[in-house]
Amino acid sequence: MAMIKVENLVKTYQVIQKESGLFGYFKNLVKPKYKEFDAVKGINFSIEEGELVGYIGENGAGKSTTIKMLTGLLTPTSGEVIVNNLKPYKSRIENNKNIGAVFGQKTQLWWDLPVIESFRLIKKMYKIPEGEYRKNLKKFTEILELDELLEKQVKNLSLGQKMRCEIAAAFLHNPKIVYLDEPTIGLDVFVKENIRKFIKEINKEKNVTVILTTHDLKDIEDVCDRIILLDKGQIIYDGSKQKFKDTYGKYVIAEFTVKDKNLNINDNIRIDEIEILEETENQLKLKFKHEETTIVKVMEQISNYCKIEDIHMKEAELEDILKEIYKGAHKC
Amino acid sequence: MLKTMLALAKMQFNQYNIYKSNFYLWTLNRIIEVIVYIFVWQAIYNQTGDAGGFTINQLVTYYILTVSIRPIALFSINSDIAYSIRNGKINKELLNPISYFQYCFGVNLGEMAFALVIGIATFVICSVFWTIILPANLTSFILFLIVIMLGIPLTFFIEVIVGTVGFYSSSIWGMEILKDAIISIFSGIIAPIALFPMWFQKIANILPFKDLIYTPINIWLGQVPTNEIIFVILKQLIWTIILYVIAKIFFNYSIKKITINGG
């Protein structure tokens, strides 16, 4: 039985269309003209218990709208959402007991009070048994390094400290599903790593399902097994992270440091199977596919025009692949 | 459910209690208000020798009590609700495992408790400077407390109704001022209702606001016969149910509208 099942989900917003001029203003007051805007256009997916899913897409792709429908904050225009055998938009409060959520910068901690007070309130609200609460708190404190934070007032915490507490708060009641909407936005590398480690560990231990939306693809790379890629309200990829890379990213990016370049390669010469991404006086950034050529052949070709001093190679990362996909998507 | 609401109330109370200066400044504020009211009425009394059948002692007691228990009637959780709607915090609050209504009521209780502690402090300090008439007997004191307590949910539902307007308008400041003005006049905060013209008193008798402030204070002063108090309580309960139904329908309708149309 799938934990989350989404079928032909559509969400259409009605936006009041503004008309210009004084006349238009009054006309709008009396009889506003609505324009329909499809934020989510009939998506399907199902997520099993314990999956770590990266839900990605550009700004305005419909990610937040989907999350809001999954949590029952929005009613679908058509289609069906079933979360843990419940329809969240019909039985929101029942559904709330099984989920945890972190929405970007909107805090659920009590601003003027020590962090631990907010945790205690959560314990009471969700009726977490004392033993379970202590166990979780101990574990979370350990991984997220909350020791010194618990007695501090929330307003005195830094962004990273606050977010760590926020994440702990979302997992405290052993939810079946946790929605993390941009949990690492604006955080430094160490905090990000800390949070990723936490998500992975808790997932392994409690088999909690995590839906993660983020613009930092390192998060996805590190945490998620599965990617759902959304573009303009439609799913354009849904499958494992590895398959995603294999399908779209079977290429290598190589950066050459060169000397004595006799002409501008990009403008003058077309080398087979190699795409030149960037070119400066002594830098060359190339892209080529594994199956079409090898690094040795590439070097041979390049050395016709310049002297190679240094090479730096890397496998295509998610970010590169995504850029490609978006470029492609925007062309058509 | 009740436990959760009390926990919320405690949180809100502590949140206010963090700032000690809050407490002192509010208390000072209240005392200054009492002083102003009493000076005005003393001036009137000295001129005319009469104030709607009240003795000056009764009036002093009336205003000290009014200022002390006023949070029962005038509250501002409506602006909390409206603010939460406007900045989207409500999305987070709607994901709590209890209904938003219960959540707000819990928070509201905490806030009210804090305001009442200040009320008690005001009362105690004022009792040093002025002679306050004490309740006629224990029964009238208990009835005074009961009527006050019954006012709490009543005010809460009014607050929810006003706050829910925040779904439709991003500025409910005007609504709030209007609400405060109506409650202040009809509850007897500004002046004892007996001083107003007959037609006004008739309206005030129907509306629920009078029983938030005016009636309990009159019970304290021993001006209301015990058998009438039964009717007061009955009237309060009926109004509470009416306002509850209105608040619930209006709020749920608005929430649904938001979840259908998007925020």
XYZ file of C-alpha atoms in Angstrom:
595
model
C 0.000 0.000 0.000
C 1.447 3.278 -1.070
C 1.952 5.928 1.589
C 1.085 8.723 -0.797
C -0.974 8.292 -3.911
C -1.662 11.127 -6.315
C -3.901 10.641 -9.335
C -4.553 13.142 -12.113
C -4.075 15.937 -9.622
C -5.032 19.355 -10.953
C -5.008 22.690 -9.213
C -6.359 25.726 -10.953
C -6.111 29.095 -9.284
C -8.461 31.895 -10.089
C -6.605 35.128 -10.337
C -8.423 38.435 -10.522
C -7.433 40.118 -13.725
C -6.725 43.771 -13.133
C -7.953 46.270 -15.641
C -6.287 49.576 -16.102
C -7.772 53.003 -15.557
C -10.344 54.354 -13.156
C -13.196 52.787 -15.098
C -11.471 49.450 -15.013
C -10.999 49.784 -11.264
C -14.699 50.242 -10.623
C -15.623 47.562 -13.101
C -13.359 45.244 -11.163
C -15.043 46.112 -7.891
C -18.474 45.308 -9.235
C -17.723 42.331 -11.377
C -14.171 41.079 -11.167
C -12.874 39.255 -14.148
C -11.144 36.013 -13.318
C -8.357 34.434 -15.169
C -7.635 30.790 -14.640
C -4.131 29.690 -13.954
C -3.137 26.038 -13.847
C -0.484 25.554 -11.202
C -0.542 21.768 -11.324
C -1.724 20.090 -14.493
C -2.737 16.522 -13.848
C 0.155 14.806 -12.115
C 0.422 11.182 -11.013
C 2.811 9.548 -8.613
C 2.850 7.205 -5.715
C 5.339 7.078 -2.886
C 5.992 4.077 -0.690
C 6.674 4.121 3.009
C 10.237 5.048 3.856
C 11.137 6.638 0.539
C 13.318 9.720 0.388
C 11.959 11.742 -2.478
C 13.418 14.904 -3.903
C 10.650 17.026 -5.328
C 12.347 19.547 -7.528
C 11.575 22.139 -10.104
C 12.079 25.799 -10.810
C 10.309 28.545 -8.907
C 6.650 28.471 -9.842
C 6.769 24.926 -11.178
C 3.991 23.922 -8.783
C 6.003 22.315 -5.997
C 4.506 24.251 -3.110
C 1.033 23.858 -4.542
C 1.488 20.095 -4.575
C 2.818 20.078 -1.023
C -0.123 22.175 0.108
C -2.511 19.679 -1.448
C -0.656 16.781 0.156
C -1.000 18.436 3.563
C -4.626 19.396 3.061
C -4.028 23.132 3.010
C -5.429 23.255 -0.502
C -8.316 21.371 -2.012
C -7.545 19.886 -5.421
C -9.517 21.262 -8.339
C -9.788 17.729 -9.634
C -8.031 14.425 -9.210
C -7.296 12.617 -6.004
C -4.751 12.716 -3.202
C -4.574 9.911 -0.698
C -2.071 10.133 2.116
C -1.829 7.223 4.514
C -5.376 6.162 3.526
C -6.798 9.615 4.239
C -7.898 12.417 1.992
C -5.976 15.267 3.596
C -8.251 18.046 2.347
C -11.233 16.282 3.953
C -9.680 15.104 7.206
C -6.884 17.555 7.698
C -6.558 17.330 11.463
C -6.547 13.528 11.399
C -3.870 13.697 8.720
C -1.889 16.281 10.706
C -1.273 13.710 13.428
C 0.775 11.600 11.027
C 2.831 14.284 9.379
C 5.557 16.723 10.184
C 6.452 19.756 8.145
C 9.072 22.435 7.817
C 8.122 25.306 5.562
C 11.165 27.360 4.719
C 11.598 30.194 7.136
C 8.192 30.074 8.778
C 8.845 29.001 12.290
C 6.665 26.891 14.520
C 8.828 27.609 17.537
C 7.711 30.156 20.102
C 9.757 33.252 19.544
C 10.291 34.494 23.087
C 10.539 31.154 24.858
C 13.377 28.639 25.218
C 13.366 26.003 22.479
C 12.645 23.202 24.926
C 9.282 24.802 25.794
C 8.166 24.505 22.185
C 9.231 20.871 22.203
C 7.241 20.235 25.353
C 4.205 21.810 23.769
C 4.604 19.530 20.760
C 4.802 16.601 23.132
C 1.479 17.605 24.655
C -0.215 18.459 21.376
C 0.680 15.150 19.752
C 0.378 13.202 23.000
C 3.858 11.732 22.646
C 4.502 9.183 25.420
C 7.134 10.370 27.891
C 9.603 7.576 27.101
C 9.346 8.066 23.357
C 9.753 11.820 23.744
C 12.883 11.457 25.828
C 14.363 8.903 23.469
C 13.748 11.073 20.425
C 14.943 14.210 22.113
C 18.163 12.519 23.181
C 18.803 11.151 19.736
C 17.975 14.387 17.917
C 20.049 16.422 20.326
C 22.954 14.155 19.603
C 22.793 14.275 15.812
C 21.755 17.889 15.398
C 23.968 19.110 18.237
C 21.187 20.867 20.066
C 22.732 20.582 23.531
C 23.379 24.235 24.106
C 20.392 25.466 22.145
C 17.537 23.900 24.053
C 17.570 26.381 26.911
C 18.052 29.414 24.680
C 15.265 31.696 23.574
C 14.337 31.141 19.948
C 14.856 34.795 19.081
C 18.492 34.527 20.152
C 19.283 31.663 17.795
C 21.062 32.045 14.500
C 19.337 30.911 11.334
C 21.201 27.622 11.269
C 20.531 26.932 14.922
C 16.884 27.733 14.490
C 16.557 25.484 11.480
C 18.150 22.587 13.335
C 15.609 22.998 16.115
C 12.843 23.353 13.566
C 13.814 20.078 11.899
C 13.942 18.319 15.250
C 10.470 19.675 16.053
C 9.083 18.255 12.812
C 10.276 14.730 13.609
C 9.598 14.702 17.333
C 6.215 12.953 17.246
C 7.386 10.084 15.015
C 5.432 11.229 11.971
C 4.946 8.812 9.107
C 5.625 11.489 6.544
C 7.677 14.654 6.778
C 7.472 17.459 4.233
C 10.559 19.593 4.089
C 10.100 22.662 1.967
C 13.468 24.351 1.472
C 14.949 23.252 4.784
C 18.483 24.293 3.918
C 17.839 27.682 2.367
C 20.380 30.240 3.470
C 22.381 27.869 5.673
C 26.119 27.312 5.751
C 27.716 24.093 4.533
C 28.184 22.556 7.962
C 24.597 23.038 9.016
C 23.422 21.714 5.676
C 25.508 18.598 6.119
C 24.275 18.201 9.637
C 20.663 18.377 8.534
C 21.204 15.938 5.663
C 22.853 13.482 7.986
C 19.941 13.777 10.364
C 17.333 13.142 7.678
C 19.176 10.086 6.443
C 19.659 8.612 9.882
C 16.091 9.107 11.056
C 14.809 7.707 7.786
C 16.898 4.611 8.254
C 15.878 4.163 11.852
C 12.166 4.950 11.716
C 11.388 4.343 8.079
C 9.807 7.786 7.838
C 8.839 8.959 4.369
C 10.452 12.269 3.468
C 9.457 14.622 0.686
C 12.105 17.228 0.188
C 11.824 20.268 -2.006
C 14.940 22.287 -2.436
C 16.917 24.381 -4.838
C 20.174 23.078 -3.461
C 20.756 19.962 -5.524
C 23.477 18.830 -3.146
C 20.637 18.087 -0.739
C 19.059 15.795 -3.288
C 22.369 14.259 -4.277
C 23.126 13.492 -0.690
C 19.774 12.497 0.748
C 17.291 11.330 -1.848
C 16.949 8.033 -3.663
C 14.247 9.206 -5.948
C 13.635 12.346 -7.928
C 10.378 13.817 -9.119
C 11.060 16.692 -11.444
C 8.321 19.171 -12.062
C 8.184 21.749 -14.796
C 5.283 24.122 -15.419
C 2.890 21.973 -13.436
C 3.806 18.699 -15.068
C 6.095 15.901 -14.052
C 8.910 15.535 -16.537
C 10.873 12.929 -14.666
C 9.990 10.455 -11.930
C 12.419 7.712 -10.997
C 15.596 6.845 -9.200
C 18.402 9.351 -8.839
C 20.866 6.973 -10.467
C 18.644 6.413 -13.486
C 18.195 10.141 -13.788
C 21.916 10.590 -14.020
C 22.301 7.677 -16.422
C 19.587 8.893 -18.740
C 20.410 12.542 -18.888
C 23.920 12.763 -17.663
C 26.176 10.307 -19.422
C 28.736 12.938 -20.071
C 31.901 14.249 -18.561
C 32.916 17.808 -17.990
C 36.614 18.560 -18.411
C 38.398 21.781 -17.607
C 41.703 22.391 -19.319
C 44.303 24.934 -18.422
C 46.046 25.747 -21.677
C 48.875 27.829 -23.030
C 49.880 29.190 -26.412
C 46.439 28.992 -27.871
C 46.726 30.105 -31.462
C 43.109 30.781 -32.199
C 39.702 30.862 -30.686
C 38.563 27.261 -30.916
C 34.923 27.877 -30.218
C 34.505 30.349 -33.044
C 36.714 28.811 -35.658
C 36.809 25.081 -35.372
C 34.155 22.484 -34.857
C 35.557 19.438 -33.099
C 33.446 16.324 -33.389
C 31.694 14.996 -30.291
C 32.930 17.796 -28.078
C 30.910 20.695 -26.899
C 32.806 23.708 -25.671
C 31.042 25.284 -22.734
C 33.413 28.074 -21.854
C 36.510 29.457 -23.382
C 38.940 32.118 -22.220
C 42.573 32.917 -22.974
C 43.920 29.995 -20.969
C 40.851 28.109 -19.842
C 38.709 25.622 -21.725
C 35.614 23.940 -20.356
C 34.401 21.029 -22.452
C 31.648 18.513 -22.357
C 31.642 15.142 -24.064
C 29.841 11.849 -23.817
C 31.462 8.653 -22.595
C 30.088 6.513 -25.349
C 31.199 8.787 -28.158
C 34.786 9.553 -27.319
C 37.476 9.253 -24.654
C 39.558 11.790 -22.817
C 42.658 10.726 -24.721
C 41.026 11.476 -28.054
C 39.777 14.794 -26.765
C 43.266 15.719 -25.631
C 44.690 14.802 -29.006
C 42.240 17.030 -30.769
C 42.705 19.956 -28.400
C 46.479 19.780 -28.495
C 46.384 20.637 -32.175
C 45.509 24.173 -31.205
C 47.231 24.723 -27.899
C 49.448 23.323 -25.222
C 47.680 21.569 -22.369
C 49.014 22.330 -18.926
C 46.465 20.839 -16.593
C 43.245 18.849 -16.744
C 40.439 18.698 -14.262
C 37.567 16.292 -14.890
C 34.284 15.613 -13.215
C 31.178 13.527 -13.764
C 28.075 15.497 -14.577
C 26.330 16.523 -11.392
C 22.631 16.917 -10.916
C 22.935 20.623 -11.277
C 24.548 20.369 -14.704
C 21.946 17.882 -15.835
C 19.100 20.013 -14.624
C 20.469 23.056 -16.399
C 20.505 21.026 -19.583
C 16.934 19.855 -19.100
C 15.661 23.329 -18.365
C 17.483 24.739 -21.371
C 15.865 22.070 -23.500
C 12.471 22.608 -21.967
C 12.601 26.334 -22.549
C 13.619 26.005 -26.165
C 10.439 24.229 -27.150
C -8.108 18.472 24.172
C -8.513 20.580 27.293
C -5.002 19.647 28.360
C -3.602 20.780 25.041
C -5.442 24.065 25.253
C -4.159 24.658 28.777
C -0.636 23.863 27.585
C -1.068 26.444 24.823
C -2.417 28.943 27.331
C 0.614 28.380 29.520
C 2.940 28.952 26.576
C 1.264 32.208 25.660
C 1.247 33.324 29.283
C 4.972 32.599 29.607
C 5.666 34.330 26.328
C 4.182 37.517 27.785
C 5.711 36.951 31.170
C 9.248 36.912 29.751
C 9.240 40.667 29.628
C 8.844 41.937 33.151
C 8.646 45.503 31.915
C 5.470 44.475 30.076
C 3.898 43.689 33.370
C 4.944 46.862 35.156
C 4.123 49.211 32.316
C 0.699 47.715 31.731
C -0.105 47.892 35.424
C 1.049 51.489 35.597
C -1.050 52.263 32.542
C -4.139 50.793 34.148
C -3.611 52.755 37.345
C -3.297 56.008 35.431
C -6.564 55.210 33.681
C -8.241 54.617 37.014
C -6.931 57.947 38.279
C -8.305 59.796 35.247
C -11.745 58.206 35.533
C -11.959 58.872 39.248
C -10.893 62.510 38.931
C -13.474 63.156 36.236
C -16.242 61.598 38.282
C -15.202 63.367 41.456
C -15.405 66.664 39.581
C -18.901 65.821 38.291
C -20.000 64.631 41.684
C -18.738 67.733 43.454
C -20.574 69.949 40.969
C -23.909 68.183 40.886
C -23.865 66.100 44.056
C -25.234 63.177 42.086
C -24.063 60.644 39.531
C -26.970 58.609 38.259
C -27.836 57.344 41.699
C -24.337 56.068 42.424
C -22.418 57.176 45.487
C -18.873 58.350 44.822
C -17.589 55.262 46.610
C -19.581 53.034 44.328
C -18.239 54.843 41.275
C -14.653 54.516 42.447
C -15.188 50.800 42.959
C -16.905 50.593 39.589
C -13.987 52.038 37.668
C -11.278 50.178 39.514
C -13.126 46.936 38.804
C -13.789 47.915 35.196
C -10.174 48.599 34.451
C -9.154 45.396 36.241
C -11.508 43.011 34.455
C -11.654 44.813 31.104
C -9.489 42.220 29.275
C -12.530 39.942 29.518
C -14.338 42.231 27.108
C -11.659 43.895 25.025
C -9.233 41.632 23.413
C -7.003 41.625 20.419
C -6.521 38.058 19.353
C -8.479 39.068 16.242
C -5.398 40.941 15.073
C -3.260 37.881 15.818
C -5.542 35.811 13.611
C -5.607 38.417 10.868
C -1.830 38.824 11.021
C -1.350 35.098 10.826
C -3.588 34.969 7.772
C -1.768 37.804 6.076
C 1.782 36.528 6.474
C 0.911 32.893 5.841
C 1.761 31.720 9.348
C -1.719 30.251 9.427
C -0.528 27.499 7.068
C 1.754 26.246 9.783
C -0.918 26.619 12.439
C -3.423 24.687 10.347
C -1.028 21.731 10.419
C -1.352 21.344 14.182
C -3.037 18.166 15.370
C -5.807 20.211 16.952
C -8.317 22.453 15.210
C -7.377 26.059 14.593
C -10.309 27.090 16.739
C -8.992 25.191 19.727
C -5.493 26.440 19.047
C -6.626 30.052 19.087
C -8.768 29.534 22.165
C -5.779 28.131 24.032
C -3.583 31.047 23.033
C -6.412 33.422 23.858
C -6.789 31.961 27.342
C -3.102 32.479 28.049
C -3.217 36.041 26.904
C -6.330 36.717 28.946
C -4.816 35.112 32.031
C -1.850 37.438 31.764
C -4.089 40.463 31.380
C -6.109 39.361 34.395
C -3.002 38.997 36.540
C -2.287 42.608 35.677
C -5.903 43.356 36.541
C -5.469 41.824 39.967
C -2.268 43.791 40.516
C -4.066 46.969 39.504
C -6.887 46.188 41.892
C -4.577 45.505 44.808
C -2.544 48.667 44.280
C -5.656 50.800 43.858
C -7.156 49.391 47.033
C -4.294 51.017 48.925
C -5.236 54.492 47.708
C -9.017 54.345 47.540
C -11.743 52.737 49.567
C -13.157 49.881 47.546
C -16.538 48.471 48.406
C -16.110 44.737 48.937
C -18.698 42.212 47.738
C -21.764 42.015 49.939
C -21.188 38.347 50.680
C -19.376 35.283 49.460
C -22.253 34.289 47.168
C -22.149 37.543 45.226
C -18.375 37.232 44.898
C -18.696 33.708 43.497
C -21.492 34.782 41.162
C -19.304 37.709 40.063
C -16.554 35.235 39.148
C -18.962 32.907 37.336
C -20.395 35.681 35.190
C -16.878 36.873 34.340
C -15.761 33.379 33.365
C -18.756 32.953 31.109
C -17.713 36.108 29.317
C -14.416 34.581 28.181
C -15.734 32.254 25.434
C -18.219 34.916 24.417
C -15.495 37.475 23.783
C -13.383 34.834 22.084
C -16.043 34.089 19.491
C -16.498 37.793 18.757
C -12.734 38.009 18.298
C -12.742 35.089 15.886
C -15.489 36.669 13.819
C -13.583 39.944 13.559
C -10.278 38.157 12.939
C -11.730 36.054 10.153
C -12.465 39.225 8.221
C -8.684 39.147 7.724
C -9.274 36.494 5.081
C -11.039 39.077 2.959
C -9.303 42.300 3.810
C -5.647 42.806 4.514
C -6.415 45.601 6.931
C -8.913 44.905 9.667
C -7.787 47.796 11.778
C -10.987 49.709 11.105
C -13.114 46.738 12.055
C -11.196 46.387 15.268
C -11.703 50.010 16.231
C -15.419 49.687 15.525
C -15.664 46.493 17.567
C -13.783 48.071 20.481
C -15.999 51.155 20.381
C -19.214 49.135 20.387
C -18.057 46.888 23.202
C -16.715 49.790 25.259
C -20.035 51.614 25.153
C -22.410 48.693 25.516
C -20.447 46.844 28.180
C -20.286 49.835 30.490
C -16.541 50.343 30.248
C -16.928 54.023 29.403
C -19.704 54.759 31.878
C -22.235 52.776 33.903
C -25.139 51.867 31.660
C -27.670 53.203 34.156
C -26.464 56.705 33.218
C -27.506 56.316 29.597
C -30.970 57.121 28.198
C -33.696 54.530 28.437
C -33.671 53.519 24.749
C -29.956 52.885 24.962
C -30.402 50.751 28.042
C -33.009 48.676 26.229
C -30.584 47.921 23.421
C -27.822 47.177 25.925
C -30.121 44.737 27.692
C -30.481 42.667 24.539
C -26.842 42.704 23.457
C -24.381 40.365 25.187
C -21.746 43.009 25.999
C -23.359 44.381 29.153
C -22.832 41.065 30.945
C -19.109 41.171 30.320
C -18.442 44.144 32.598
C -21.476 46.043 33.840
C -23.489 43.134 35.189
C -20.677 41.385 37.084
C -19.650 44.650 38.721
C -23.228 45.304 39.760
C -23.337 41.806 41.184
C -20.204 42.665 43.155
C -21.869 45.864 44.398
C -24.951 43.877 45.387
C -27.219 45.740 42.958
C -28.575 42.668 41.171
C -31.086 40.436 42.946
C -29.945 36.794 43.016
C -32.964 35.496 41.110
C -32.157 37.863 38.239
C -28.634 36.501 38.007
C -30.037 33.181 36.793
C -31.434 35.020 33.791
C -28.158 36.812 33.208
C -26.313 33.497 33.081
C -28.974 32.016 30.803
C -28.704 35.010 28.471
C -24.931 34.675 28.397
C -25.139 31.006 27.520
C -27.605 31.657 24.702
C -25.409 34.407 23.276
C -22.336 32.210 23.587
C -24.046 29.507 21.546
C -25.246 31.991 18.921
C -21.813 33.570 18.560
C -20.142 30.168 18.545
C -22.319 29.037 15.657
C -21.702 32.245 13.701
C -17.942 32.148 14.342
C -17.694 28.481 13.448
C -19.686 28.780 10.232
C -17.965 31.976 9.129
C -14.498 30.658 9.958
C -14.960 27.236 8.379
C -16.494 28.773 5.285
C -13.539 31.137 4.969
C -10.974 28.396 5.503
C -12.646 26.307 2.868
C -12.682 29.220 0.481
C -8.985 29.766 1.054
C -8.145 26.115 0.559
C -10.126 26.114 -2.653
C -8.930 29.375 -4.105
C -5.467 29.473 -2.653
C -4.037 32.060 -0.288
